Coordinates of C-alpha atoms in Angstrom, one line a residue:
Chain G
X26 CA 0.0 0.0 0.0
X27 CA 1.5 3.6 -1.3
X28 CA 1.9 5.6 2.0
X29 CA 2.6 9.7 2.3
X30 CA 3.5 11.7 5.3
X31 CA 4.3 15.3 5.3
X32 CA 6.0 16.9 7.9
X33 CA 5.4 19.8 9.5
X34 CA 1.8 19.9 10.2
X35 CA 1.8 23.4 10.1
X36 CA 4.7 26.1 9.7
X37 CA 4.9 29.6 10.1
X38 CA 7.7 32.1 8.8
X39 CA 8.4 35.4 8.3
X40 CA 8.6 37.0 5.3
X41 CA 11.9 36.2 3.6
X42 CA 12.8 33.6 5.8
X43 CA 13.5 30.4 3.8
X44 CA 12.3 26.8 4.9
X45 CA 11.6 23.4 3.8
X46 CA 8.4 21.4 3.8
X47 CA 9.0 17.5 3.6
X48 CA 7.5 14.3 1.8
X49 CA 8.4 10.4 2.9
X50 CA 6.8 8.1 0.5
X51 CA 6.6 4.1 0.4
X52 CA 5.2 3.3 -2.9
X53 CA 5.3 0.4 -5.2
X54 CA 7.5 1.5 -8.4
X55 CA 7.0 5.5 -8.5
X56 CA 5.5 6.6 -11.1
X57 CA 4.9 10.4 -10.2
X58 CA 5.4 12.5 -7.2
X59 CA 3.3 15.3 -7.2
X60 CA 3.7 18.7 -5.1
X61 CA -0.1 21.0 -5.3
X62 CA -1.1 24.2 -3.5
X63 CA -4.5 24.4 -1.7
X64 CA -6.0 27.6 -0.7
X65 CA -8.8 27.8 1.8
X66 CA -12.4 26.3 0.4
X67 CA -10.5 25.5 -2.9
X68 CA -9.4 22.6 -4.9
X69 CA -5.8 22.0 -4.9
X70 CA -4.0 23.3 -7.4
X71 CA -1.0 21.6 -9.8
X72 CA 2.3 23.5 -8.8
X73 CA 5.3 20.1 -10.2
X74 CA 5.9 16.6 -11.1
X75 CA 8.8 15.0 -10.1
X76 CA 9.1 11.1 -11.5
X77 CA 12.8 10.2 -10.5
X78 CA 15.8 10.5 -7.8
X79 CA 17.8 13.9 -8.2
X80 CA 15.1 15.3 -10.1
X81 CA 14.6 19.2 -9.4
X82 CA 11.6 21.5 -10.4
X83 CA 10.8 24.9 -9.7
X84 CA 8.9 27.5 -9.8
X85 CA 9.1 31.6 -8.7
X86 CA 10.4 30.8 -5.0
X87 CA 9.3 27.4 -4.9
X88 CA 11.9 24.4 -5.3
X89 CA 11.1 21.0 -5.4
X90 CA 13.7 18.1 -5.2
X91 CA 13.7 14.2 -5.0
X92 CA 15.4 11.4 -3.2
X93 CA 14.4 7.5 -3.4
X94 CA 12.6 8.1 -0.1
X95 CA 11.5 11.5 0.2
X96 CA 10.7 14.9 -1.8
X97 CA 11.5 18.2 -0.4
X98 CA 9.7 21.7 -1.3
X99 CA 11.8 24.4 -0.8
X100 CA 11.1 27.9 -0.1
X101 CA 12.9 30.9 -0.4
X102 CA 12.1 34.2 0.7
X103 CA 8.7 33.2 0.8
X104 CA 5.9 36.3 0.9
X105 CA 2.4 36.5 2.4
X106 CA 0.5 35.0 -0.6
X107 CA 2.8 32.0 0.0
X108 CA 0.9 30.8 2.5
X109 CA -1.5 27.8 2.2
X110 CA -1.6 24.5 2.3
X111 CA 1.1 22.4 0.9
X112 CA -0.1 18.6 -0.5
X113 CA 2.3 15.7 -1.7
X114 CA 0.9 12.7 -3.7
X115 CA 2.6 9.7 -5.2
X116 CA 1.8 7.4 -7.6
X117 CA 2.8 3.8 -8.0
X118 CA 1.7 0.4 -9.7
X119 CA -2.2 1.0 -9.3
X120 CA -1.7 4.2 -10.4
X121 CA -4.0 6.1 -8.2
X122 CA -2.8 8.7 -6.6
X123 CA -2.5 8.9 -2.8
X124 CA -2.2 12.2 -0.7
X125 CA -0.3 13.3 2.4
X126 CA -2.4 15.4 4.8
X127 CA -0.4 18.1 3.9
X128 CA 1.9 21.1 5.6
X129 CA -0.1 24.1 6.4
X130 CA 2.0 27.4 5.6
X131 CA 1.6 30.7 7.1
X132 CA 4.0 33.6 6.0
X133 CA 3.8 36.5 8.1
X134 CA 4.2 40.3 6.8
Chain O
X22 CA -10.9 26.9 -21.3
X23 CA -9.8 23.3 -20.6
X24 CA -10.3 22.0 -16.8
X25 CA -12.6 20.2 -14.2
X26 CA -15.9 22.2 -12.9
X27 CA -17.8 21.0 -10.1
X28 CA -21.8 22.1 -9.1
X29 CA -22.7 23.3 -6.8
X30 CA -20.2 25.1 -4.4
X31 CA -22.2 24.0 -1.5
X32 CA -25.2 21.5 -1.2
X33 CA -27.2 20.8 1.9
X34 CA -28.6 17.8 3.1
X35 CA -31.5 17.0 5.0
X36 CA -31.3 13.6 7.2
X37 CA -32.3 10.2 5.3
X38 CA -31.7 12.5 1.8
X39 CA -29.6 11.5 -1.3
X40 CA -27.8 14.3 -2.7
X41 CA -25.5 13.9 -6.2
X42 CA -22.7 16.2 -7.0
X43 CA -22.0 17.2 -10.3
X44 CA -17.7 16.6 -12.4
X45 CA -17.6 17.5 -15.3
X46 CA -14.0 17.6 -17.2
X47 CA -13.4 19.1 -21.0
X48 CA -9.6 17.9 -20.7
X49 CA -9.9 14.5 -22.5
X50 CA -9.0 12.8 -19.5
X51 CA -9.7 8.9 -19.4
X52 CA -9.4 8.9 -15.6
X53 CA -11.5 10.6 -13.4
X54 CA -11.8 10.8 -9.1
X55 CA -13.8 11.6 -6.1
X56 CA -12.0 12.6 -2.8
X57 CA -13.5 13.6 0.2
X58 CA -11.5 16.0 3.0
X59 CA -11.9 16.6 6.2
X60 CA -9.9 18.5 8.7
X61 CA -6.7 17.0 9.6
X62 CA -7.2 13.8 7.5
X63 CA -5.8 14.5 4.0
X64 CA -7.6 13.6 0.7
X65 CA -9.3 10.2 0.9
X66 CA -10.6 8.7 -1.8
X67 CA -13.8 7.4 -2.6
X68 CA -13.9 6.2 -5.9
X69 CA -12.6 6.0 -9.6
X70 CA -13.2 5.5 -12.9
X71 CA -10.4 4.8 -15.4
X72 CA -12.7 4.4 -18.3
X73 CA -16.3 4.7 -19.3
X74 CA -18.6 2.6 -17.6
X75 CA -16.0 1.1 -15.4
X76 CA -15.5 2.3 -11.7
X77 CA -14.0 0.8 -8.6
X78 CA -14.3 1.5 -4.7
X79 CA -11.8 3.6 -3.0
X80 CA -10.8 3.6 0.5
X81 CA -13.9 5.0 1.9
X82 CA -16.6 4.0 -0.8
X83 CA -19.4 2.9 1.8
X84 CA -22.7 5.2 1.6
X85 CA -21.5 6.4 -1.9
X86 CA -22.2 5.4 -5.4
X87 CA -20.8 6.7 -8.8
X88 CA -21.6 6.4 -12.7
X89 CA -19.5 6.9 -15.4
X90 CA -21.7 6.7 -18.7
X91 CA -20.0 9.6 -20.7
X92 CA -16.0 10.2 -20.2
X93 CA -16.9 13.8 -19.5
X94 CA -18.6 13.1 -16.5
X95 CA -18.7 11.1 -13.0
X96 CA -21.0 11.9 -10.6
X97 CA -21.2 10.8 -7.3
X98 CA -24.1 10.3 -5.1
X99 CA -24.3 10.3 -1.4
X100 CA -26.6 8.4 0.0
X101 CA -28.7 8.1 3.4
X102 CA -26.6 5.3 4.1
X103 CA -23.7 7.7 4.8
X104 CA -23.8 8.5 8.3
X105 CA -21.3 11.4 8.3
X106 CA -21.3 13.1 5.1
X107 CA -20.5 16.6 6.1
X108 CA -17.0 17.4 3.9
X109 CA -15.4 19.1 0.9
X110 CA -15.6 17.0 -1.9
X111 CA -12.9 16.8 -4.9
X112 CA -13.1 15.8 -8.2
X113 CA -10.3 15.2 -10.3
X114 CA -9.3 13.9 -13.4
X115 CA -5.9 12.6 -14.9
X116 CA -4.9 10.8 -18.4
X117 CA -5.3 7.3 -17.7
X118 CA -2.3 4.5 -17.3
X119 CA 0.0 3.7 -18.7
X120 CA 0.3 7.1 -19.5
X121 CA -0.3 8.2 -16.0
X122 CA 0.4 12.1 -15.2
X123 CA -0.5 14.6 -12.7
X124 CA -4.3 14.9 -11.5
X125 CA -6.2 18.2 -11.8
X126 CA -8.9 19.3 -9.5
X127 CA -12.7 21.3 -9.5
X128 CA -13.2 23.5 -7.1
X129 CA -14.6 21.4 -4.9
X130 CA -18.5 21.5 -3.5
X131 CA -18.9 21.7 0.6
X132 CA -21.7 19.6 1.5
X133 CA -23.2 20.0 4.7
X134 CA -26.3 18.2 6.5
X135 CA -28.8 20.3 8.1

């Protein structure tokens, strides 16, 4: 069974101070590791794919990496509109995805 | 433009009531999935459909039920047999294996029993 944990919970920063949110995954041959943004009373939305070990994305100030067990989403000099809620999912044999419960980000001014 | 909508943003539910919520996709996506989340648990999901007029149960498929008659669409019906259906509900759809990518999400509808 494909597992996901994300870790923190929650997070808060300052503005401009750079952090990491983290993925551990157990899957049966990845195919996909996926990094969305959810906003408050909205669907989550697409921010990278990652499919294989040393892969790197990113996007503005958002930077995400991959190891065989675990994906990172880096952050740097993250801003007030970075904040929401962070969601990993992997993808293995039955390829259905399966979610973490996600790292809740607050970036204060 | 291309992407998922779900109807209606929020539903209400009386007690012993069967209420369906609406996916709709215009992305050409063979796969297509319903999620429920709650607080603190994650996405869960409750069923999906990898083609037309095929579904399977999810992880928490009990007191639900699906169809899948056009690949466009996949509604999912909550029925009285679900004894705690208050949740946000996600739809999402994705190209189907073995050509597997990332899933995109509606909006979501809140459903709530009154």
């Amino acid at each position: 069974e494909d597992q996901v944990t994300q870790s923190p919970e929650a997070l808060r920063l300052q503005e401009g101070e750079s952090s990491s949110l983290n993925c551990s995954y157990t899957v049966s041959g990845l195919r996909g590791l996926f990094w969305y943004r959810q906003d408050p009373g909205k669907g989550p939305e697409f921010l990278f794919t990652l499919y294989s070990a040393g892969e790197e994305k990113e996007k503005e100030r958002l930077k995400a990496t991959l190891t065989k067990k675990e994906s990172f989403l880096h952050i740097t000099a993250p801003k007030p509109e970075d904040s929401a809620t962070y969601l990993c999912a992997v993808r293995g044999g039955s390829y259905i995805p399966t979610f973490g419960r996600g790292t809740s980000l607050i970036v204060h001014p | 433009d291309g992407g998922i909508t779900q109807s209606p943003k929020y539903l209400f539910r009386k007690e012993g009531q069967n209420v369906t919520l609406s996916c709709e996709q215009n992305l050409n996506h063979d796969a297509m999935y319903w999620y429920r989340q709650d607080p603190g648990q994650g996405l869960r999901l409750i069923y999906y459909s990898q083609i037309v007029n095929d579904f399977q149960k999810g992880d928490i498929a009990e007191g639900y039920s699906v169809s899948r008659e056009k690949k466009e669409s996949f509604p999912l019906t909550v029925t009285s047999a679900q004894k705690n259906p208050t949740a946000f509900y996600l739809c999402a759809s994705s190209t189907g294996s073995p050509g597997s990518t990332e899933a995109f999400f509606g909006q979501g509808t809140r459903l709530t029993v009154v």
